[in-house]
Structures are given as structure tokens and as C-alpha cells.
Short mmCIF file of C-alpha atoms in Angstrom, two decimals:
data_model
loop_
_atom_site.label_atom_id
_atom_site.label_comp_id
_atom_site.label_asym_id
_atom_site.label_seq_id
_atom_site.Cartn_x
_atom_site.Cartn_y
_atom_site.Cartn_z
CA UNK A 599 -31.00 5.16 7.83
CA UNK A 600 -34.01 6.66 6.09
CA UNK A 601 -35.81 3.39 5.43
CA UNK A 602 -35.57 2.00 8.93
CA UNK A 603 -38.91 0.92 10.34
CA UNK A 604 -39.17 2.65 13.72
CA UNK A 605 -41.35 -0.06 15.24
CA UNK A 606 -38.84 -2.78 14.34
CA UNK A 607 -36.01 -0.65 15.66
CA UNK A 608 -37.75 -0.17 19.02
CA UNK A 609 -38.52 -3.88 19.19
CA UNK A 610 -34.87 -4.77 18.53
CA UNK A 611 -33.71 -2.20 21.05
CA UNK A 612 -36.00 -3.68 23.71
CA UNK A 613 -34.68 -7.16 23.01
CA UNK A 614 -31.12 -5.85 23.24
CA UNK A 615 -31.89 -4.26 26.60
CA UNK A 616 -33.28 -7.55 27.88
CA UNK A 617 -30.16 -9.34 26.69
CA UNK A 618 -27.95 -6.99 28.68
CA UNK A 619 -29.39 -8.35 31.91
CA UNK A 620 -27.82 -11.72 31.03
CA UNK A 621 -24.69 -10.22 29.47
CA UNK A 622 -21.08 -10.58 30.62
CA UNK A 623 -19.73 -8.28 33.31
CA UNK A 624 -18.00 -6.02 30.81
CA UNK A 625 -21.43 -5.04 29.43
CA UNK A 626 -23.09 -4.54 32.81
CA UNK A 627 -20.30 -2.11 33.73
CA UNK A 628 -21.61 0.25 31.07
CA UNK A 629 -24.96 1.03 32.67
CA UNK A 630 -23.97 4.24 34.44
CA UNK A 631 -21.13 6.71 34.19
CA UNK A 632 -19.57 7.54 37.57
CA UNK A 633 -20.26 11.10 38.72
CA UNK A 634 -16.61 12.14 38.37
CA UNK A 635 -16.38 11.19 34.68
CA UNK A 636 -17.36 13.17 31.59
CA UNK A 637 -18.25 11.86 28.14
CA UNK A 638 -15.38 12.48 25.71
CA UNK A 639 -17.17 12.02 22.37
CA UNK A 640 -16.63 15.55 21.08
CA UNK A 641 -14.07 16.63 23.65
CA UNK A 642 -11.91 19.68 22.97
CA UNK A 643 -8.85 20.25 25.14
CA UNK A 644 -7.25 23.57 26.03
CA UNK A 645 -5.16 24.85 23.12
CA UNK A 646 -1.48 23.92 23.16
CA UNK A 647 0.47 26.58 21.30
CA UNK A 648 3.72 24.66 21.80
CA UNK A 649 3.38 20.89 22.16
CA UNK A 650 5.90 19.21 24.43
CA UNK A 651 5.98 15.62 23.19
CA UNK A 652 7.52 12.46 24.64
CA UNK A 653 7.87 9.10 22.92
CA UNK A 654 7.80 5.61 24.41
CA UNK A 655 9.07 2.98 22.00
CA UNK A 656 11.05 4.36 19.04
CA UNK A 657 11.52 1.36 16.81
CA UNK A 658 9.98 1.44 13.35
CA UNK A 659 6.58 3.00 14.16
CA UNK A 660 7.49 5.28 17.05
CA UNK A 661 10.61 6.47 15.25
CA UNK A 662 8.60 7.55 12.22
CA UNK A 663 6.11 9.49 14.35
CA UNK A 664 8.97 11.18 16.19
CA UNK A 665 10.76 12.22 13.01
CA UNK A 666 7.69 13.76 11.38
CA UNK A 667 6.40 15.53 14.48
CA UNK A 668 9.80 17.04 15.28
CA UNK A 669 9.79 18.94 11.99
CA UNK A 670 6.37 20.54 12.52
CA UNK A 671 6.07 24.11 13.82
CA UNK A 672 5.06 24.50 17.44
CA UNK A 673 6.43 21.15 18.59
CA UNK A 674 9.20 20.26 21.02
CA UNK A 675 10.52 16.76 21.62
CA UNK A 676 11.22 16.67 25.37
CA UNK A 677 11.91 12.98 26.00
CA UNK A 678 12.60 9.69 24.23
CA UNK A 679 12.30 6.32 25.98
CA UNK A 680 13.09 2.81 24.79
CA UNK A 681 14.56 -0.28 26.40
CA UNK A 682 17.39 -0.12 23.84
CA UNK A 683 19.98 2.63 24.21
CA UNK A 684 21.02 2.48 20.55
CA UNK A 685 17.47 3.30 19.41
CA UNK A 686 17.26 6.30 21.72
CA UNK A 687 20.63 7.66 20.50
CA UNK A 688 19.68 7.04 16.88
CA UNK A 689 16.40 8.92 17.20
CA UNK A 690 18.11 11.88 18.87
CA UNK A 691 20.14 12.10 15.69
CA UNK A 692 17.01 11.92 13.57
CA UNK A 693 15.53 14.91 15.37
CA UNK A 694 18.65 16.95 14.69
CA UNK A 695 18.52 16.00 11.01
CA UNK A 696 14.94 17.14 10.35
CA UNK A 697 14.37 20.03 12.73
CA UNK A 698 15.83 23.24 14.01
CA UNK A 699 18.00 22.00 16.85
CA UNK A 700 17.28 25.13 18.87
CA UNK A 701 13.74 23.96 19.66
CA UNK A 702 14.80 20.44 20.71
CA UNK A 703 17.77 21.33 22.90
CA UNK A 704 17.17 19.31 26.04
CA UNK A 705 15.76 15.95 25.06
CA UNK A 706 15.72 13.68 28.10
CA UNK A 707 16.89 10.14 27.35
CA UNK A 708 15.55 7.03 29.08
CA UNK A 709 16.61 3.46 28.35
CA UNK A 710 17.42 0.22 30.09
CA UNK A 711 14.90 -1.52 32.32
CA UNK A 712 11.23 -1.94 31.50
CA UNK A 713 10.04 0.77 33.91
CA UNK A 714 12.05 3.69 32.54
CA UNK A 715 8.90 5.06 30.93
CA UNK A 716 7.33 5.56 34.35
CA UNK A 717 10.35 7.56 35.46
CA UNK A 718 10.14 9.63 32.29
CA UNK A 719 6.47 10.51 32.81
CA UNK A 720 7.12 11.50 36.43
CA UNK A 721 10.20 13.63 35.73
CA UNK A 722 9.38 15.27 32.38
CA UNK A 723 5.57 15.73 32.60
CA UNK A 724 5.06 16.11 28.81
CA UNK A 725 1.92 17.52 27.19
CA UNK A 726 1.51 14.49 24.93
CA UNK A 727 2.93 10.98 24.82
CA UNK A 728 3.22 8.77 21.76
CA UNK A 729 3.21 5.06 22.62
CA UNK A 730 4.53 2.51 20.10
CA UNK A 731 5.44 -0.58 22.13
CA UNK A 732 4.27 -4.19 22.34
CA UNK A 733 0.48 -4.57 22.46
CA UNK A 734 0.21 -5.52 26.13
CA UNK A 735 1.99 -2.34 27.22
CA UNK A 736 -0.38 0.03 25.43
CA UNK A 737 -3.05 0.18 28.13
CA UNK A 738 -0.87 0.67 31.25
CA UNK A 739 1.27 3.27 29.48
CA UNK A 740 -1.71 5.23 28.17
CA UNK A 741 -3.42 5.15 31.56
CA UNK A 742 -0.40 6.40 33.47
CA UNK A 743 0.36 9.04 30.84
CA UNK A 744 -3.12 10.51 31.28
CA UNK A 745 -2.86 10.31 35.05
CA UNK A 746 0.38 12.29 34.80
CA UNK A 747 -1.41 15.03 32.83
CA UNK A 748 -0.59 14.09 29.23
CA UNK A 749 -2.73 13.33 26.21
CA UNK A 750 -2.00 9.78 25.03
CA UNK A 751 -1.59 8.65 21.43
CA UNK A 752 -1.39 4.88 21.21
CA UNK A 753 -0.44 2.54 18.40
CA UNK A 754 -2.95 -0.12 17.32
CA UNK A 755 -4.60 -1.91 18.99
CA UNK A 756 -5.41 0.42 21.86
CA UNK A 757 -5.51 -2.58 24.25
CA UNK A 758 -5.87 -6.36 24.09
CA UNK A 759 -8.60 -6.95 26.72
CA UNK A 760 -12.05 -5.48 27.25
CA UNK A 761 -11.22 -4.71 30.88
CA UNK A 762 -8.17 -2.67 29.81
CA UNK A 763 -10.33 -0.76 27.32
CA UNK A 764 -12.76 0.16 30.09
CA UNK A 765 -9.85 1.29 32.25
CA UNK A 766 -8.51 3.50 29.47
CA UNK A 767 -11.95 5.05 28.96
CA UNK A 768 -12.50 5.63 32.67
CA UNK A 769 -9.10 7.31 32.97
CA UNK A 770 -9.69 9.52 29.95
CA UNK A 771 -13.09 10.58 31.29
CA UNK A 772 -11.70 11.21 34.78
CA UNK A 773 -8.64 13.18 33.68
CA UNK A 774 -10.25 14.93 30.68
CA UNK A 775 -7.29 13.91 28.53
CA UNK A 776 -7.40 12.69 24.97
CA UNK A 777 -6.52 9.09 24.27
CA UNK A 778 -6.45 8.41 20.54
CA UNK A 779 -5.52 5.17 18.82
CA UNK A 780 -3.15 5.91 15.94
CA UNK A 781 -5.19 4.35 13.14
CA UNK A 782 -3.20 5.72 10.23
CA UNK A 783 -5.18 3.98 7.48
CA UNK A 784 -8.06 6.41 8.00
CA UNK A 785 -5.76 9.00 6.41
CA UNK A 786 -4.94 7.05 3.25
CA UNK A 787 -5.98 8.68 -0.02
CA UNK A 788 -8.53 6.07 -1.09
CA UNK A 789 -10.05 5.72 2.37
CA UNK A 790 -10.42 9.50 2.60
CA UNK A 791 -11.97 9.66 -0.87
CA UNK A 792 -14.42 6.85 -0.02
CA UNK A 793 -15.40 8.72 3.16
CA UNK A 794 -16.06 11.85 1.10
CA UNK A 795 -18.15 9.89 -1.42
CA UNK A 796 -20.17 8.25 1.35
CA UNK A 797 -20.85 11.62 2.98
CA UNK A 798 -22.05 12.99 -0.37
CA UNK A 799 -24.45 10.07 -0.78
CA UNK A 800 -22.82 8.74 -3.94
CA UNK A 801 -23.59 5.10 -3.08
CA UNK A 802 -26.91 5.75 -1.38
CA UNK A 803 -27.80 4.08 1.90
CA UNK A 804 -24.87 1.99 3.18
CA UNK A 805 -25.78 -1.63 3.91
CA UNK A 806 -22.54 -3.61 4.12
CA UNK A 807 -18.79 -3.28 4.50
CA UNK A 808 -15.75 -5.52 4.20
CA UNK A 809 -12.49 -4.94 6.03
CA UNK A 810 -9.30 -6.92 6.46
CA UNK A 811 -5.70 -7.09 7.48
CA UNK A 812 -4.22 -9.67 5.14
CA UNK A 813 -0.46 -9.28 5.33
CA UNK A 814 1.97 -12.21 5.23
CA UNK A 815 4.36 -11.56 8.13
CA UNK A 816 6.01 -14.91 8.80
CA UNK A 817 9.36 -13.24 8.12
CA UNK A 818 8.99 -11.42 11.46
CA UNK A 819 9.81 -14.72 13.17
CA UNK A 820 13.44 -13.88 12.36
CA UNK A 821 13.15 -11.10 14.96
CA UNK A 822 13.77 -13.42 17.86
CA UNK A 823 15.41 -11.35 20.61
CA UNK A 824 14.16 -7.85 19.78
CA UNK A 825 11.74 -6.34 17.30
CA UNK A 826 8.09 -7.02 16.52
CA UNK A 827 8.47 -10.74 15.91
CA UNK A 828 10.04 -11.36 19.30
CA UNK A 829 6.74 -10.66 21.08
CA UNK A 830 4.08 -10.80 18.34
CA UNK A 831 4.86 -14.44 17.51
CA UNK A 832 3.66 -15.43 20.98
CA UNK A 833 0.25 -13.86 20.29
CA UNK A 834 -0.16 -16.16 17.28
CA UNK A 835 0.68 -19.12 19.50
CA UNK A 836 -1.60 -18.32 22.44
CA UNK A 837 -4.61 -16.58 20.89
CA UNK A 838 -7.17 -17.72 18.32
CA UNK A 839 -9.21 -14.92 16.81
CA UNK A 840 -9.13 -11.76 14.71
CA UNK A 841 -6.05 -10.27 16.36
CA UNK A 842 -5.39 -7.12 14.31
CA UNK A 843 -8.68 -5.75 12.97
CA UNK A 844 -8.42 -1.97 13.10
CA UNK A 845 -6.56 -1.13 9.86
CA UNK A 846 -9.42 -2.46 7.78
CA UNK A 847 -12.28 -1.77 10.18
CA UNK A 848 -11.47 1.84 11.17
CA UNK A 849 -12.26 3.42 7.79
CA UNK A 850 -15.35 1.25 7.21
CA UNK A 851 -16.69 2.16 10.66
CA UNK A 852 -16.30 5.84 9.87
CA UNK A 853 -18.01 5.44 6.48
CA UNK A 854 -20.97 4.00 8.40
CA UNK A 855 -20.87 6.53 11.29
CA UNK A 856 -20.62 3.70 13.82
CA UNK A 857 -20.58 5.11 17.34
CA UNK A 858 -21.28 8.55 15.91
CA UNK A 859 -24.96 9.41 15.94
CA UNK A 860 -26.24 7.09 13.23
CA UNK A 861 -25.50 3.50 14.19
CA UNK A 862 -23.58 1.36 16.66
CA UNK A 863 -21.79 -1.99 16.87
CA UNK A 864 -24.16 -4.67 18.17
CA UNK A 865 -22.67 -8.17 18.05
CA UNK A 866 -20.02 -10.32 16.42
CA UNK A 867 -19.61 -13.92 15.32
CA UNK A 868 -16.18 -15.30 14.46
CA UNK A 869 -14.59 -18.41 12.97
CA UNK A 870 -10.97 -19.40 12.42
CA UNK A 871 -9.45 -21.88 10.01
CA UNK A 872 -7.13 -24.60 11.32
CA UNK A 873 -3.65 -23.47 12.35
CA UNK A 874 -1.09 -24.74 9.87
CA UNK A 875 1.13 -22.03 8.42
CA UNK A 876 3.25 -20.97 11.41
CA UNK A 877 4.00 -24.53 12.51
CA UNK A 878 4.99 -25.51 8.97
CA UNK A 879 7.14 -22.39 8.57
CA UNK A 880 8.95 -23.01 11.87
CA UNK A 881 9.69 -26.65 11.03
CA UNK A 882 10.98 -25.69 7.60
CA UNK A 883 13.19 -22.79 8.66
CA UNK A 884 14.46 -23.50 12.20
CA UNK A 885 16.22 -26.36 13.97
CA UNK A 886 14.06 -28.92 15.71
CA UNK A 887 15.05 -27.63 19.15
CA UNK A 888 14.42 -23.94 18.26
CA UNK A 889 12.03 -22.04 20.52
CA UNK A 890 9.57 -21.42 17.68
CA UNK A 891 9.25 -25.19 17.18
CA UNK A 892 8.42 -25.54 20.86
CA UNK A 893 5.33 -23.36 20.46
CA UNK A 894 1.87 -24.78 19.90
CA UNK A 895 0.38 -22.28 17.46
CA UNK A 896 -3.28 -22.16 18.44
CA UNK A 897 -4.33 -19.24 16.23
CA UNK A 898 -6.01 -20.15 12.95
CA UNK A 899 -4.25 -19.00 9.80
CA UNK A 900 -7.32 -17.03 8.67
CA UNK A 901 -10.08 -15.59 10.82
CA UNK A 902 -13.39 -14.33 9.46
CA UNK A 903 -15.66 -12.29 11.73
CA UNK A 904 -19.06 -10.82 10.94
CA UNK A 905 -20.26 -7.73 12.79
CA UNK A 906 -23.93 -6.84 13.02
CA UNK A 907 -24.90 -3.25 13.82
CA UNK A 908 -27.95 -1.93 15.67
CA UNK A 909 -29.51 -0.98 12.33
CA UNK A 910 -28.92 -4.44 10.88
CA UNK A 911 -25.97 -3.59 8.66
CA UNK A 912 -23.11 -6.08 8.33
CA UNK A 913 -19.32 -5.89 8.19
CA UNK A 914 -17.06 -8.79 7.32
CA UNK A 915 -13.63 -8.48 8.97
CA UNK A 916 -10.82 -10.85 7.99
CA UNK A 917 -7.35 -11.31 9.48
CA UNK A 918 -4.46 -13.35 8.10
CA UNK A 919 -0.77 -12.68 8.75
CA UNK A 920 0.35 -16.17 7.75
CA UNK A 921 -0.86 -17.27 4.31
CA UNK A 922 1.18 -16.68 1.12
CA UNK A 923 -1.03 -14.11 -0.61
CA UNK A 924 -0.85 -10.42 -1.59
CA UNK A 925 -1.55 -7.66 0.92
CA UNK A 926 -5.15 -6.48 1.23
CA UNK A 927 -7.41 -4.47 3.53
CA UNK A 928 -10.45 -5.19 1.29
CA UNK A 929 -11.89 -1.72 2.09
CA UNK A 930 -15.30 -2.37 0.55
CA UNK A 931 -18.46 -0.44 1.28
CA UNK A 932 -21.73 -1.32 -0.44
CA UNK A 933 -24.78 0.88 -0.72
CA UNK A 934 -28.13 0.91 -2.42
CA UNK A 935 -26.78 2.76 -5.48
CA UNK A 936 -23.18 1.63 -5.73
CA UNK A 937 -20.10 -0.04 -4.32
CA UNK A 938 -16.62 1.25 -3.49
CA UNK A 939 -13.86 -1.34 -3.16
CA UNK A 940 -10.12 -1.57 -2.67
CA UNK A 941 -7.14 -3.75 -3.62
CA UNK A 942 -7.26 -2.80 -6.43
CA UNK A 943 -9.26 0.40 -6.03
CA UNK A 944 -12.45 0.22 -8.07
CA UNK A 945 -15.91 1.76 -8.14
CA UNK A 946 -19.27 0.64 -9.54
CA UNK A 947 -22.28 2.96 -9.56
CA UNK A 948 -25.83 2.40 -10.68
CA UNK A 949 -26.11 4.15 -14.01
CA UNK A 950 -22.36 4.15 -14.41
CA UNK A 951 -19.79 6.92 -14.06
CA UNK A 952 -20.20 9.75 -16.52
CA UNK A 953 -17.92 9.44 -19.58
CA UNK A 954 -16.42 6.20 -18.23
CA UNK A 955 -19.02 3.44 -17.79
CA UNK A 956 -22.71 3.10 -18.56
CA UNK A 957 -23.81 0.74 -15.79
CA UNK A 958 -22.78 -0.98 -12.56
CA UNK A 959 -21.69 -4.18 -14.28
CA UNK A 960 -18.28 -2.72 -15.09
CA UNK A 961 -15.75 -1.50 -12.55
CA UNK A 962 -14.16 1.91 -12.89
CA UNK A 963 -10.51 1.22 -12.11
CA UNK A 964 -6.91 2.00 -13.08
CA UNK A 965 -6.47 5.24 -15.00
CA UNK A 966 -10.26 5.56 -15.24
CA UNK A 967 -10.27 6.51 -11.54
CA UNK A 968 -8.68 9.87 -12.31
CA UNK A 969 -12.11 11.35 -13.00
CA UNK A 970 -13.24 10.29 -9.50
CA UNK A 971 -10.09 11.51 -7.78
CA UNK A 972 -10.58 14.89 -9.45
CA UNK A 973 -14.17 15.10 -8.26
CA UNK A 974 -14.04 13.40 -4.85
CA UNK A 975 -10.48 13.58 -3.49
CA UNK A 976 -10.84 14.50 0.18
CA UNK A 977 -9.94 18.16 0.85
CA UNK A 978 -7.74 17.07 3.76
CA UNK A 979 -5.69 14.89 1.44
CA UNK A 980 -5.40 17.69 -1.12
CA UNK A 981 -4.23 20.12 1.56
CA UNK A 982 -1.73 17.89 3.36
CA UNK A 983 -0.50 15.39 0.79
CA UNK A 984 2.57 17.40 -0.19
CA UNK A 985 3.44 18.23 3.42
CA UNK A 986 3.24 14.54 4.38
CA UNK A 987 5.41 13.22 1.55
CA UNK A 988 8.25 11.11 2.83
CA UNK A 989 6.37 10.01 5.94
CA UNK A 990 5.43 6.37 6.40
CA UNK A 991 2.90 4.29 4.43
CA UNK A 992 2.68 6.59 1.44
CA UNK A 993 2.07 9.73 3.47
CA UNK A 994 -0.85 8.58 5.59
CA UNK A 995 1.30 8.60 8.74
CA UNK A 996 2.30 12.21 8.18
CA UNK A 997 -1.27 13.37 7.56
CA UNK A 998 -2.32 11.68 10.80
CA UNK A 999 0.45 13.29 12.90
CA UNK A 1000 -0.12 16.67 11.24
CA UNK A 1001 -3.82 16.48 12.12
CA UNK A 1002 -3.07 15.56 15.73
CA UNK A 1003 -0.79 18.58 16.09
CA UNK A 1004 -3.29 20.82 14.30
CA UNK A 1005 -6.19 19.74 16.53
CA UNK A 1006 -4.18 20.18 19.73
CA UNK A 1007 -2.92 23.61 18.73
CA UNK A 1008 -6.35 24.85 17.67
CA UNK A 1009 -8.35 23.17 20.43
CA UNK A 1010 -10.38 21.01 18.02
CA UNK A 1011 -11.88 17.55 18.59
CA UNK A 1012 -9.64 14.77 17.34
CA UNK A 1013 -10.63 12.87 14.20
CA UNK A 1014 -10.80 9.60 16.20
CA UNK A 1015 -12.18 9.57 19.73
CA UNK A 1016 -11.37 7.21 22.59
CA UNK A 1017 -14.55 5.17 22.10
CA UNK A 1018 -13.80 4.45 18.44
CA UNK A 1019 -10.34 3.18 19.32
CA UNK A 1020 -11.85 0.79 21.86
CA UNK A 1021 -14.75 -0.36 19.69
CA UNK A 1022 -12.46 -1.19 16.76
CA UNK A 1023 -9.94 -2.92 19.02
CA UNK A 1024 -12.67 -4.87 20.82
CA UNK A 1025 -13.08 -7.11 17.77
CA UNK A 1026 -9.96 -9.04 18.80
CA UNK A 1027 -11.00 -10.21 22.31
CA UNK A 1028 -14.64 -10.65 21.26
CA UNK A 1029 -13.59 -12.79 18.31
CA UNK A 1030 -11.50 -14.97 20.62
CA UNK A 1031 -14.57 -15.57 22.77
CA UNK A 1032 -16.73 -16.36 19.73
CA UNK A 1033 -14.20 -18.76 18.20
CA UNK A 1034 -13.87 -20.57 21.54
CA UNK A 1035 -17.68 -20.85 21.68
CA UNK A 1036 -18.01 -22.34 18.16
CA UNK A 1037 -19.08 -19.03 16.65
CA UNK A 1038 -21.59 -17.97 19.28
CA UNK A 1039 -22.53 -14.27 18.99
CA UNK A 1040 -20.71 -11.90 21.32
CA UNK A 1041 -22.32 -8.55 22.21
CA UNK A 1042 -20.21 -5.41 21.92
CA UNK A 1043 -19.80 -3.29 25.03
CA UNK A 1044 -21.24 0.21 24.63
CA UNK A 1045 -18.14 2.05 25.72
CA UNK A 1046 -20.03 5.36 25.32
CA UNK A 1047 -22.57 4.32 27.98
CA UNK A 1048 -25.43 5.29 25.69
CA UNK A 1049 -23.98 8.61 24.53
CA UNK A 1050 -23.00 7.57 21.00
CA UNK A 1051 -26.21 9.10 19.65
CA UNK A 1052 -24.98 12.53 20.78
CA UNK A 1053 -21.67 12.30 18.95
CA UNK A 1054 -21.57 14.02 15.61
CA UNK A 1055 -20.37 12.08 12.55
CA UNK A 1056 -16.83 12.89 11.46
CA UNK A 1057 -17.17 15.83 9.13
CA UNK A 1058 -15.35 16.27 5.84
CA UNK A 1059 -12.48 18.35 7.20
CA UNK A 1060 -11.04 20.94 4.88
#
């Protein structure tokens, strides 16, 4: 930030260093990197001309990734694993529908008990593994995949505890294998355009962001024996915090270059509303003796967390999967000369937008946005939008998978590094600690061990 007073920055840094001496163990662990580990901030792996991919968990999310990847040149699906045999058989059929069967001839199938994925990793030894299972399984699966020689691509969140995040990082650094959290929202059209506008300085110096995952998902409680609701409902009952922050936070963090040379996460405060919605929904929709009515839902219906960065910038992060309201990720970034906001997409710039508005008191929105899309649409979106059509979430899933394959085949750094996945995911456990402590600030671990200043900001990829 150009206007940052260096003396104040050094003073704040010194105070932060003093605070570390009294910090929790997860912060003290960051002081030194063991001699056998290498920083992965801009890591490039050996090129993979043909990518041998395995998939663990092929329900809704994993199945979509499998289907899109199988159709890309230079890919081979070598194994599919799920606890349910019908899902494995179904996804084998999907591969045959979308791809030349000659390149996916011998797909190993694993299903049944919970440890089949370990057998798969040992027997198949894939180049990459896509993991789309329940949240608690993400860390052990990613760690073992890397230890078996594969790059790991993990659904959000990357892990649910700070200790697991450190273990993932240590394994990635020891094995020199990628571990990327599959934050697909970073590849949405508006998020990509906002990133491009921020990089071009359209809104000046960035001061504040707002991010959210507001998505009413009480209907998932109908998934009682299998499916997302069968395990996610228990998180709402046992945990009180900001449980699913990365969809909103990931793009905002990249707008601000957090963990990438310019700025870094510093601390977080968090507050939850009372818990009402899930209990009321269960009583209304299920018998009195139903298992959902036996749960004590501890998680507040809405959580609001505020992140402070090293440079003093702020990010509000909200989470609500219970309340009856429209979907939103907020996706707001505010600078000294303008503001970009989502849901609905709208832009306000000091001095207005040429031929549309004359000042910042009026939003540019709706059809008026066409002039901004024409000028600022991200080149990656323009190049891959057509190729990704038909993939999940309006094409963002396809752009993400395409980029993963492209980076692996060309030996390029991934668009999201291991440290970003952990920093964004860390909001959940840190928020739980803050809520339990009546909003007391919680310091972020520096998962980079001081190397974030060496990591280049994500460039505008063409």
C-alpha cells in the first residue's frame, strides 16, 4: 500500500512479534521450517504430459470434476473410489459418455468400506488425486495421497482444524507435491473481472472487503443416511462459528494479494447469533423421536467475522446456511476511488463510468454492466468460457479443472497455493475459538513461516 507509514508498520510488526511469544501452540510452530521442507509458494512441478487421475468421493462435486477432466486432452482416469458401489458404476458410465473410451480403458474401481481409498492409492499410484468427501476426511486423504507420490486437489475446506492444516503443509513441503483447495468461485466471471479491475487500479488502493456464504440449505437434512446432509448436519449441531468461509473469502483475498507479497492475514474476531433455525425446522418437519430432534444445535444461525490484515485493512465474512433468504457471497471490495460489489453485480466509481454514470452515487448495474464486461472481462474467462460450458456452477468448475490440467501439463505454478487454501479455511476454527471467547481476537497462523512476502501476486493469466 503506497500510503502506509513505514514507522507505524514497523511498530505494529514489533508488537505482533511480541504477541507471538504468548500465542497458542499453532502459532509457535511456525517459527522455523524444518531442514527437509521447501517453501511451496511459487512451486512448479515436473511437467505431466499425460495426467493419470484418481477420484475419491464421486457424489455431486467429485462426479462433476471427473466428468469434465475425463474429456480433456492428455488425461486418463485410472481409478474411482467411493463407499457406494452404485456411484462408482455410474461414474464409469459418465466417463464413457464424454470421452474417448480408448484412453480410459482400465479404470480401477474401489468401493465398500471406509479404507478403500488407502488401498487405491497404494495399488494404483496415480499422478493426481481429486478428493470430494466429507470435511473431516480431506486432511488425511490429502496427506496420504502426497505421501504416495500424487498431487492432491481437495474440496473446500481443505481441513477443519489448524493442526491438520499444518500437517498438510508439512507434507506438501516434504514431498514437493501440490495440494490445492478446489475454490471454484475464484473462476467465476464476476470474480475474475473484479480481480482484473483491481490489478489495473480501477478502484485505487483497496481498504475493505466483504465476503459471505449465505445459502439456505436446511433441505439437506432430508439426506439422512447418505449425501451431504447426513454428515454436514452434525457440524451445525456441534460447532459454533463461521464454518464455510472460503467461497466468499477466496476471491476477496486474491483481490487484496493476501499471503502474496503485499499483505497478510493478522487476526479475526467473530460473533454468532442465537441458534434457532435448525431446531425449529427439525421440530416442524420430523417426528419428535427423529434423530435430528435429538440434536442440540449449538451453531448460531448467522456468524459474522471481521478479519484484520497486517496493513490494517478489514474483511467482513458472513456465514448462514439456515435463514430463509436469497443466496449471496457479497463479493464486495472497496477502494479509495471506487467499489465493486456482487449480488446483484454493481460498480460505483469516483467520477462515474464513461457514458453510463456521472458520479459514484449511482450504481452501474444490469445491462449497463456490458460496457465494463467488454473492457475488463478477464482474459482467462474469455479464453475458456466456451470450453467450460456445461460444467458446474455456470462454468466456473470447468475453468478451474481446465486450469489445473493446463498448469500440470505445462509445469506452471497453480493459481491457488497450499498456503492460501489453509489461510482461507483457517477462518472456521479461529472463528469457533473467538465465538467461544466472547469475540476475543484470534491471531492467524503464518502458514508460510514468513515467506509470504516472497510470493508473487496472482497475475492476470491470459
